[in-house]
Amino acid sequence: MARSVWIGFAKWASLLFVFLAACDGGTRGSGITGAGLSTVSGSIAATAGAAAQRIPGSRATAAIVVQVREFPDIEAVVDPITRTFALTGVPPGDVTIDFVSTSTASIVLRGLPEEVELRMVDVEFDGSVARPAGFAIRPRQGETAQILVSRRKGFVPLDVTFGLVGPSLAAPGQVTWSFGDGTRSGRANTSHRYTEPGHYLVEAVTRDGGVLRRAFTVVQAFAPSERLFQVTATAEPDRGLPPLNVLFTAHPEFNVGAVVYQWTFDDDTAPASGQTVRHTFTREGLYLVQVVARDAAGNLERDVVQVEVHAGTRPVPLQVTARADNPLGPAPHTVQFRGVITGAAPVAIEWDFDDGTAPSSDPSPTHTYTVPGTYFATVTVTEISTGRIARDQVVIRVL
């Protein structure tokens, strides 16, 4: 059997004793243990009907058991407070999770990677399908990178553009993408079309200077028949050193009239309201920030975005040097650019070639100048955790 996939977070696990101690054998149930299995028990929402009928407060009191199909010995009960669960010993690949209660729902996670930590939060029933508000996922060991994704939710056929931001862009490593549906790509910046509904766990692996880094995101593709009110949460930045000030934005689709929003930050602070809010995380940890949105027709939808606050020392001041391998030549003249960056924090990069063409986010782009002239190519890097910007230019002369 493939190596086990461990699901659960250190932060969540630190609360395990508290939750187990709070379980009174009644509504909250009791812990379940087995070979290689530790769980927390509790209850979860179980409401019927369409998304518009999923209203907080109409929550079932019966405990709901979570089982992995074809692996009935792996089970857990959803926690009543956080409405999250943990599983262990689940092999990688497509995994079907059943929620067993007075009614039954299921969810399929496609392309579960090996050796990751996965947390699913705030699951509710929608007919026979379990609908999670969101996921958090990261490697159990090793260094992480950040995926830039054009969208995390949408209706099939769903086109998604992916990019990878690592701690160093001076010598970018080769990237291998797994899109969760059995297809792969080796391009640093790539796009993919999802044609079937499902929850796809996307993995990017890069080797940079001998260092292996992994990054993950979850893409939710819906069937056209599910074209109901949707909301997607974004965080900018979504990782960095404390104190980390983050701008959260909710993006609604197919809403009826005005939408009201409430945000919870997973750090024991007060909720906030508004389509955009700012919040500062003062302690390191992995936070699942949730937005609950309701439109004028009463339709309610939720989404979760992951924020990682990590320990470490402040990076050196951000600087970038623009370089070109052959800055002089006759038209048409092709130039290979490279940005040499100091500072270890993740950055976003943009090249402006000064000839009216579209900018590039490739850290080492190749560009062809077709008209003679003098051009000032500009590279701009933005430190994601702080918003600090550094720029440099290199002169290109085309004869």
GROMACS .gro file of C-alpha atoms in nm:
model
  399
    1MET     CA    1   0.000   0.000   0.000
    2ALA     CA    2   0.120   0.353  -0.069
    3ARG     CA    3   0.247   0.561   0.217
    4SER     CA    4  -0.026   0.679   0.446
    5VAL     CA    5  -0.172   1.022   0.406
    6TRP     CA    6  -0.204   1.188   0.741
    7ILE     CA    7  -0.488   1.434   0.778
    8GLY     CA    8  -0.501   1.691   1.055
    9PHE     CA    9  -0.303   1.995   1.162
   10ALA     CA   10  -0.063   2.053   1.449
   11LYS     CA   11  -0.271   2.352   1.551
   12TRP     CA   12  -0.591   2.147   1.539
   13ALA     CA   13  -0.421   1.856   1.716
   14SER     CA   14  -0.319   2.084   2.000
   15LEU     CA   15  -0.690   2.131   2.067
   16LEU     CA   16  -0.756   1.757   2.064
   17PHE     CA   17  -0.730   1.708   2.438
   18VAL     CA   18  -0.955   2.007   2.503
   19PHE     CA   19  -1.224   1.876   2.271
   20LEU     CA   20  -1.205   1.521   2.403
   21ALA     CA   21  -1.228   1.644   2.759
   22ALA     CA   22  -1.535   1.844   2.661
   23CYS     CA   23  -1.712   1.545   2.506
   24ASP     CA   24  -1.982   1.436   2.750
   25GLY     CA   25  -2.109   1.124   2.575
   26GLY     CA   26  -2.435   1.296   2.481
   27THR     CA   27  -2.473   1.521   2.179
   28ARG     CA   28  -2.097   1.545   2.142
   29GLY     CA   29  -2.044   1.169   2.157
   30SER     CA   30  -1.710   1.020   2.255
   31GLY     CA   31  -1.374   0.962   2.096
   32ILE     CA   32  -1.318   0.665   1.864
   33THR     CA   33  -0.982   0.493   1.858
   34GLY     CA   34  -0.845   0.212   1.647
   35ALA     CA   35  -0.525   0.090   1.490
   36GLY     CA   36  -0.335   0.403   1.390
   37LEU     CA   37  -0.648   0.616   1.432
   38SER     CA   38  -0.718   0.914   1.655
   39THR     CA   39  -1.038   1.111   1.620
   40VAL     CA   40  -1.248   1.380   1.777
   41SER     CA   41  -1.620   1.330   1.808
   42GLY     CA   42  -1.913   1.565   1.768
   43SER     CA   43  -2.197   1.667   1.541
   44ILE     CA   44  -2.239   1.857   1.217
   45ALA     CA   45  -2.505   2.046   1.032
   46ALA     CA   46  -2.758   1.828   0.851
   47THR     CA   47  -3.009   2.040   0.664
   48ALA     CA   48  -3.203   1.937   0.355
   49GLY     CA   49  -3.277   2.104   0.027
   50ALA     CA   50  -3.104   2.362  -0.184
   51ALA     CA   51  -2.828   2.599  -0.085
   52ALA     CA   52  -3.080   2.869  -0.002
   53GLN     CA   53  -3.219   2.654   0.279
   54ARG     CA   54  -2.890   2.601   0.457
   55ILE     CA   55  -2.944   2.839   0.747
   56PRO     CA   56  -2.722   2.840   1.058
   57GLY     CA   57  -2.920   2.728   1.359
   58SER     CA   58  -3.106   2.441   1.192
   59ARG     CA   59  -2.834   2.200   1.292
   60ALA     CA   60  -2.889   1.833   1.372
   61THR     CA   61  -2.793   1.708   1.718
   62ALA     CA   62  -2.715   1.352   1.608
   63ALA     CA   63  -2.347   1.270   1.564
   64ILE     CA   64  -2.234   1.211   1.206
   65VAL     CA   65  -1.968   0.949   1.138
   66VAL     CA   66  -1.713   1.016   0.864
   67GLN     CA   67  -1.588   0.709   0.678
   68VAL     CA   68  -1.355   0.656   0.384
   69ARG     CA   69  -1.525   0.434   0.128
   70GLU     CA   70  -1.349   0.100   0.071
   71PHE     CA   71  -1.165   0.158   0.401
   72PRO     CA   72  -1.446   0.112   0.657
   73ASP     CA   73  -1.200   0.078   0.945
   74ILE     CA   74  -1.100   0.442   0.895
   75GLU     CA   75  -1.362   0.661   1.055
   76ALA     CA   76  -1.409   0.971   1.265
   77VAL     CA   77  -1.692   1.179   1.406
   78VAL     CA   78  -1.715   1.548   1.324
   79ASP     CA   79  -1.628   1.785   1.606
   80PRO     CA   80  -1.926   1.990   1.732
   81ILE     CA   81  -1.733   2.312   1.790
   82THR     CA   82  -1.508   2.350   1.488
   83ARG     CA   83  -1.710   2.114   1.263
   84THR     CA   84  -1.381   1.973   1.132
   85PHE     CA   85  -1.249   1.619   1.127
   86ALA     CA   86  -0.922   1.427   1.097
   87LEU     CA   87  -0.847   1.096   0.928
   88THR     CA   88  -0.531   0.885   0.913
   89GLY     CA   89  -0.413   0.599   0.697
   90VAL     CA   90  -0.586   0.718   0.378
   91PRO     CA   91  -0.397   0.624   0.059
   92PRO     CA   92  -0.330   0.888  -0.208
   93GLY     CA   93  -0.548   0.920  -0.514
   94ASP     CA   94  -0.923   0.965  -0.551
   95VAL     CA   95  -1.089   0.925  -0.211
   96THR     CA   96  -1.463   0.908  -0.142
   97ILE     CA   97  -1.567   1.023   0.206
   98ASP     CA   98  -1.912   0.924   0.333
   99PHE     CA   99  -2.100   1.112   0.604
  100VAL     CA  100  -2.325   0.861   0.780
  101SER     CA  101  -2.615   0.982   0.994
  102THR     CA  102  -2.996   0.974   0.979
  103SER     CA  103  -2.928   1.091   0.623
  104THR     CA  104  -2.617   1.019   0.419
  105ALA     CA  105  -2.400   1.242   0.202
  106SER     CA  106  -2.066   1.193   0.032
  107ILE     CA  107  -1.783   1.389  -0.121
  108VAL     CA  108  -1.506   1.282  -0.358
  109LEU     CA  109  -1.158   1.433  -0.322
  110ARG     CA  110  -0.971   1.382  -0.649
  111GLY     CA  111  -0.593   1.349  -0.658
  112LEU     CA  112  -0.515   1.336  -0.285
  113PRO     CA  113  -0.131   1.363  -0.265
  114GLU     CA  114   0.100   1.166  -0.039
  115GLU     CA  115   0.220   1.286   0.301
  116VAL     CA  116   0.005   1.593   0.344
  117GLU     CA  117  -0.196   1.753   0.620
  118LEU     CA  118  -0.557   1.814   0.520
  119ARG     CA  119  -0.832   1.983   0.714
  120MET     CA  120  -1.192   2.007   0.597
  121VAL     CA  121  -1.412   2.262   0.768
  122ASP     CA  122  -1.782   2.343   0.808
  123VAL     CA  123  -1.943   2.064   0.609
  124GLU     CA  124  -2.316   2.069   0.541
  125PHE     CA  125  -2.557   1.849   0.348
  126ASP     CA  126  -2.700   1.951   0.013
  127GLY     CA  127  -2.922   1.666  -0.093
  128SER     CA  128  -2.699   1.358  -0.113
  129VAL     CA  129  -2.377   1.558  -0.149
  130ALA     CA  130  -2.161   1.693   0.132
  131ARG     CA  131  -2.062   2.055   0.072
  132PRO     CA  132  -1.754   2.174   0.264
  133ALA     CA  133  -1.699   2.546   0.304
  134GLY     CA  134  -1.332   2.494   0.233
  135PHE     CA  135  -1.007   2.308   0.286
  136ALA     CA  136  -0.656   2.372   0.411
  137ILE     CA  137  -0.369   2.158   0.293
  138ARG     CA  138   0.011   2.164   0.327
  139PRO     CA  139   0.302   1.916   0.330
  140ARG     CA  140   0.363   1.735   0.656
  141GLN     CA  141   0.735   1.794   0.624
  142GLY     CA  142   0.967   2.016   0.424
  143GLU     CA  143   0.941   2.367   0.289
  144THR     CA  144   0.634   2.516   0.126
  145ALA     CA  145   0.576   2.741  -0.172
  146GLN     CA  146   0.273   2.942  -0.278
  147ILE     CA  147   0.037   2.878  -0.567
  148LEU     CA  148  -0.115   3.174  -0.748
  149VAL     CA  149  -0.446   3.064  -0.896
  150SER     CA  150  -0.685   3.257  -1.120
  151ARG     CA  151  -0.989   3.106  -0.948
  152ARG     CA  152  -1.062   2.828  -0.700
  153LYS     CA  153  -1.433   2.779  -0.781
  154GLY     CA  154  -1.645   2.773  -1.093
  155PHE     CA  155  -1.870   2.579  -1.326
  156VAL     CA  156  -1.752   2.323  -1.581
  157PRO     CA  157  -1.591   2.362  -1.823
  158LEU     CA  158  -1.365   2.548  -1.578
  159ASP     CA  159  -1.039   2.705  -1.702
  160VAL     CA  160  -0.785   2.778  -1.427
  161THR     CA  161  -0.442   2.942  -1.457
  162PHE     CA  162  -0.174   2.840  -1.207
  163GLY     CA  163   0.158   2.997  -1.113
  164LEU     CA  164   0.410   2.918  -0.842
  165VAL     CA  165   0.581   3.170  -0.615
  166GLY     CA  166   0.877   3.031  -0.425
  167PRO     CA  167   1.118   3.175  -0.170
  168SER     CA  168   1.375   3.239  -0.444
  169LEU     CA  169   1.321   3.350  -0.800
  170ALA     CA  170   1.685   3.416  -0.886
  171ALA     CA  171   1.729   3.055  -1.000
  172PRO     CA  172   1.380   2.911  -1.042
  173GLY     CA  173   1.355   2.533  -1.019
  174GLN     CA  174   1.168   2.302  -1.248
  175VAL     CA  175   0.801   2.266  -1.155
  176THR     CA  176   0.583   1.958  -1.188
  177TRP     CA  177   0.207   2.013  -1.159
  178SER     CA  178  -0.053   1.746  -1.077
  179PHE     CA  179  -0.404   1.880  -1.138
  180GLY     CA  180  -0.593   1.616  -0.940
  181ASP     CA  181  -0.760   1.459  -1.243
  182GLY     CA  182  -0.469   1.241  -1.355
  183THR     CA  183  -0.305   1.503  -1.581
  184ARG     CA  184   0.026   1.683  -1.526
  185SER     CA  185   0.232   1.975  -1.657
  186GLY     CA  186   0.597   2.076  -1.637
  187ARG     CA  187   0.559   2.449  -1.708
  188ALA     CA  188   0.620   2.705  -1.433
  189ASN     CA  189   0.307   2.898  -1.528
  190THR     CA  190   0.034   2.682  -1.674
  191SER     CA  191  -0.340   2.652  -1.724
  192HIS     CA  192  -0.581   2.361  -1.707
  193ARG     CA  193  -0.943   2.291  -1.799
  194TYR     CA  194  -1.167   2.086  -1.570
  195THR     CA  195  -1.451   1.919  -1.759
  196GLU     CA  196  -1.607   1.713  -1.479
  197PRO     CA  197  -1.751   1.838  -1.148
  198GLY     CA  198  -1.550   1.756  -0.838
  199HIS     CA  199  -1.307   1.870  -0.570
  200TYR     CA  200  -0.954   1.856  -0.717
  201LEU     CA  201  -0.643   1.870  -0.498
  202VAL     CA  202  -0.373   2.042  -0.704
  203GLU     CA  203  -0.006   1.986  -0.618
  204ALA     CA  204   0.304   2.169  -0.743
  205VAL     CA  205   0.650   2.027  -0.675
  206THR     CA  206   0.968   2.226  -0.745
  207ARG     CA  207   1.335   2.161  -0.687
  208ASP     CA  208   1.535   2.478  -0.646
  209GLY     CA  209   1.903   2.452  -0.556
  210GLY     CA  210   1.852   2.099  -0.427
  211VAL     CA  211   1.561   2.205  -0.202
  212LEU     CA  212   1.231   2.026  -0.255
  213ARG     CA  213   0.922   2.239  -0.205
  214ARG     CA  214   0.554   2.150  -0.239
  215ALA     CA  215   0.247   2.368  -0.269
  216PHE     CA  216  -0.122   2.283  -0.279
  217THR     CA  217  -0.460   2.429  -0.355
  218VAL     CA  218  -0.812   2.289  -0.398
  219VAL     CA  219  -1.021   2.366  -0.707
  220GLN     CA  220  -1.397   2.313  -0.678
  221ALA     CA  221  -1.570   2.253  -1.011
  222PHE     CA  222  -1.950   2.254  -1.011
  223ALA     CA  223  -2.203   2.113  -1.255
  224PRO     CA  224  -2.410   2.367  -1.453
  225SER     CA  225  -2.716   2.255  -1.258
  226GLU     CA  226  -2.546   2.387  -0.944
  227ARG     CA  227  -2.546   2.741  -1.083
  228LEU     CA  228  -2.661   2.891  -0.755
  229PHE     CA  229  -2.527   3.174  -0.543
  230GLN     CA  230  -2.152   3.128  -0.490
  231VAL     CA  231  -1.886   3.322  -0.298
  232THR     CA  232  -1.507   3.294  -0.314
  233ALA     CA  233  -1.274   3.436  -0.049
  234THR     CA  234  -0.923   3.565  -0.122
  235ALA     CA  235  -0.642   3.672   0.112
  236GLU     CA  236  -0.356   3.907   0.025
  237PRO     CA  237  -0.103   3.806   0.142
  238ASP     CA  238  -0.193   3.454   0.253
  239ARG     CA  239   0.135   3.385   0.435
  240GLY     CA  240   0.416   3.568   0.610
  241LEU     CA  241   0.577   3.656   0.941
  242PRO     CA  242   0.383   3.792   1.241
  243PRO     CA  243   0.238   4.046   1.279
  244LEU     CA  244   0.079   3.968   0.941
  245ASN     CA  245  -0.176   4.218   0.811
  246VAL     CA  246  -0.407   4.056   0.556
  247LEU     CA  247  -0.668   4.203   0.324
  248PHE     CA  248  -0.964   3.965   0.277
  249THR     CA  249  -1.209   4.005  -0.011
  250ALA     CA  250  -1.529   3.814  -0.091
  251HIS     CA  251  -1.619   3.768  -0.459
  252PRO     CA  252  -1.989   3.682  -0.514
  253GLU     CA  253  -2.147   3.525  -0.823
  254PHE     CA  254  -2.513   3.468  -0.917
  255ASN     CA  255  -2.638   3.663  -0.617
  256VAL     CA  256  -2.983   3.816  -0.595
  257GLY     CA  257  -2.953   4.180  -0.490
  258ALA     CA  258  -2.718   4.307  -0.220
  259VAL     CA  259  -2.500   4.068  -0.020
  260VAL     CA  260  -2.403   4.089   0.347
  261TYR     CA  261  -2.085   3.924   0.474
  262GLN     CA  262  -1.948   3.804   0.806
  263TRP     CA  263  -1.587   3.692   0.855
  264THR     CA  264  -1.437   3.473   1.128
  265PHE     CA  265  -1.059   3.455   1.159
  266ASP     CA  266  -0.991   3.128   1.348
  267ASP     CA  267  -0.776   3.310   1.606
  268ASP     CA  268  -1.026   3.377   1.888
  269THR     CA  269  -1.084   3.737   1.779
  270ALA     CA  270  -1.418   3.903   1.710
  271PRO     CA  271  -1.587   3.854   1.370
  272ALA     CA  272  -1.593   4.134   1.113
  273SER     CA  273  -1.843   4.235   0.845
  274GLY     CA  274  -1.806   4.375   0.494
  275GLN     CA  275  -1.709   4.255   0.149
  276THR     CA  276  -1.346   4.356   0.222
  277VAL     CA  277  -1.192   4.348   0.569
  278ARG     CA  278  -0.842   4.371   0.714
  279HIS     CA  279  -0.712   4.155   0.995
  280THR     CA  280  -0.376   4.120   1.169
  281PHE     CA  281  -0.251   3.781   1.289
  282THR     CA  282  -0.009   3.815   1.579
  283ARG     CA  283   0.080   3.450   1.641
  284GLU     CA  284   0.223   3.186   1.413
  285GLY     CA  285  -0.014   2.914   1.300
  286LEU     CA  286  -0.234   2.793   1.016
  287TYR     CA  287  -0.570   2.973   1.010
  288LEU     CA  288  -0.888   2.889   0.820
  289VAL     CA  289  -1.064   3.220   0.766
  290GLN     CA  290  -1.430   3.179   0.672
  291VAL     CA  291  -1.676   3.419   0.511
  292VAL     CA  292  -2.051   3.361   0.534
  293ALA     CA  293  -2.246   3.551   0.268
  294ARG     CA  294  -2.622   3.600   0.234
  295ASP     CA  295  -2.793   3.773  -0.057
  296ALA     CA  296  -3.123   3.964  -0.065
  297ALA     CA  297  -3.318   3.646  -0.147
  298GLY     CA  298  -3.189   3.472   0.164
  299ASN     CA  299  -2.945   3.247  -0.021
  300LEU     CA  300  -2.651   3.162   0.201
  301GLU     CA  301  -2.305   3.051   0.093
  302ARG     CA  302  -1.965   3.017   0.257
  303ASP     CA  303  -1.600   2.993   0.163
  304VAL     CA  304  -1.273   2.940   0.345
  305VAL     CA  305  -0.927   3.074   0.267
  306GLN     CA  306  -0.607   2.951   0.431
  307VAL     CA  307  -0.358   3.189   0.594
  308GLU     CA  308  -0.022   3.064   0.718
  309VAL     CA  309   0.173   3.271   0.972
  310HIS     CA  310   0.516   3.123   1.022
  311ALA     CA  311   0.805   3.184   1.257
  312GLY     CA  312   1.142   3.315   1.148
  313THR     CA  313   1.360   3.623   1.128
  314ARG     CA  314   1.285   3.924   0.915
  315PRO     CA  315   1.433   3.895   0.565
  316VAL     CA  316   1.703   4.122   0.434
  317PRO     CA  317   1.580   4.432   0.249
  318LEU     CA  318   1.418   4.350  -0.083
  319GLN     CA  319   1.629   4.433  -0.388
  320VAL     CA  320   1.623   4.326  -0.752
  321THR     CA  321   1.876   4.360  -1.034
  322ALA     CA  322   1.758   4.341  -1.396
  323ARG     CA  323   1.988   4.154  -1.634
  324ALA     CA  324   1.980   4.079  -2.008
  325ASP     CA  325   2.200   3.826  -2.183
  326ASN     CA  326   2.234   4.025  -2.509
  327PRO     CA  327   2.118   4.388  -2.470
  328LEU     CA  328   2.237   4.494  -2.819
  329GLY     CA  329   2.144   4.352  -3.160
  330PRO     CA  330   1.964   4.401  -3.492
  331ALA     CA  331   1.585   4.373  -3.529
  332PRO     CA  332   1.420   4.135  -3.478
  333HIS     CA  333   1.622   4.097  -3.159
  334THR     CA  334   1.544   3.831  -2.894
  335VAL     CA  335   1.657   3.896  -2.537
  336GLN     CA  336   1.669   3.660  -2.238
  337PHE     CA  337   1.594   3.852  -1.916
  338ARG     CA  338   1.662   3.756  -1.556
  339GLY     CA  339   1.582   3.923  -1.225
  340VAL     CA  340   1.833   3.863  -0.945
  341ILE     CA  341   1.650   3.906  -0.615
  342THR     CA  342   1.785   3.948  -0.262
  343GLY     CA  343   1.554   3.868   0.027
  344ALA     CA  344   1.406   3.528   0.107
  345ALA     CA  345   1.037   3.621   0.133
  346PRO     CA  346   0.797   3.510  -0.145
  347VAL     CA  347   0.755   3.774  -0.414
  348ALA     CA  348   0.545   3.842  -0.721
  349ILE     CA  349   0.735   3.956  -1.030
  350GLU     CA  350   0.644   4.155  -1.342
  351TRP     CA  351   0.849   4.254  -1.647
  352ASP     CA  352   0.756   4.555  -1.863
  353PHE     CA  353   0.943   4.544  -2.195
  354ASP     CA  354   0.877   4.911  -2.286
  355ASP     CA  355   0.753   4.831  -2.637
  356GLY     CA  356   0.377   4.832  -2.583
  357THR     CA  357   0.344   4.455  -2.544
  358ALA     CA  358   0.182   4.283  -2.247
  359PRO     CA  359   0.390   4.249  -1.931
  360SER     CA  360   0.515   3.908  -1.815
  361SER     CA  361   0.511   3.740  -1.473
  362ASP     CA  362   0.778   3.493  -1.575
  363PRO     CA  363   1.089   3.542  -1.356
  364SER     CA  364   1.319   3.479  -1.656
  365PRO     CA  365   1.123   3.578  -1.967
  366THR     CA  366   1.236   3.576  -2.329
  367HIS     CA  367   1.118   3.869  -2.541
  368THR     CA  368   1.162   3.967  -2.906
  369TYR     CA  369   1.185   4.332  -3.014
  370THR     CA  370   1.073   4.381  -3.374
  371VAL     CA  371   1.128   4.756  -3.417
  372PRO     CA  372   1.467   4.933  -3.388
  373GLY     CA  373   1.501   5.166  -3.091
  374THR     CA  374   1.614   5.205  -2.732
  375TYR     CA  375   1.403   5.030  -2.470
  376PHE     CA  376   1.412   5.042  -2.091
  377ALA     CA  377   1.293   4.701  -1.970
  378THR     CA  378   1.170   4.723  -1.611
  379VAL     CA  379   1.140   4.443  -1.357
  380THR     CA  380   0.915   4.499  -1.052
  381VAL     CA  381   0.904   4.262  -0.756
  382THR     CA  382   0.649   4.287  -0.475
  383GLU     CA  383   0.709   4.116  -0.142
  384ILE     CA  384   0.385   3.930  -0.078
  385SER     CA  385   0.396   3.938   0.304
  386THR     CA  386   0.460   4.315   0.332
  387GLY     CA  387   0.367   4.476  -0.001
  388ARG     CA  388   0.715   4.627  -0.034
  389ILE     CA  389   0.826   4.693  -0.392
  390ALA     CA  390   1.167   4.693  -0.561
  391ARG     CA  391   1.242   4.785  -0.926
  392ASP     CA  392   1.533   4.789  -1.166
  393GLN     CA  393   1.582   4.858  -1.537
  394VAL     CA  394   1.810   4.734  -1.809
  395VAL     CA  395   1.866   4.915  -2.142
  396ILE     CA  396   1.804   4.726  -2.467
  397ARG     CA  397   1.925   4.875  -2.796
  398VAL     CA  398   1.779   4.733  -3.115
  399LEU     CA  399   1.953   4.836  -3.439
   0.00000   0.00000   0.00000
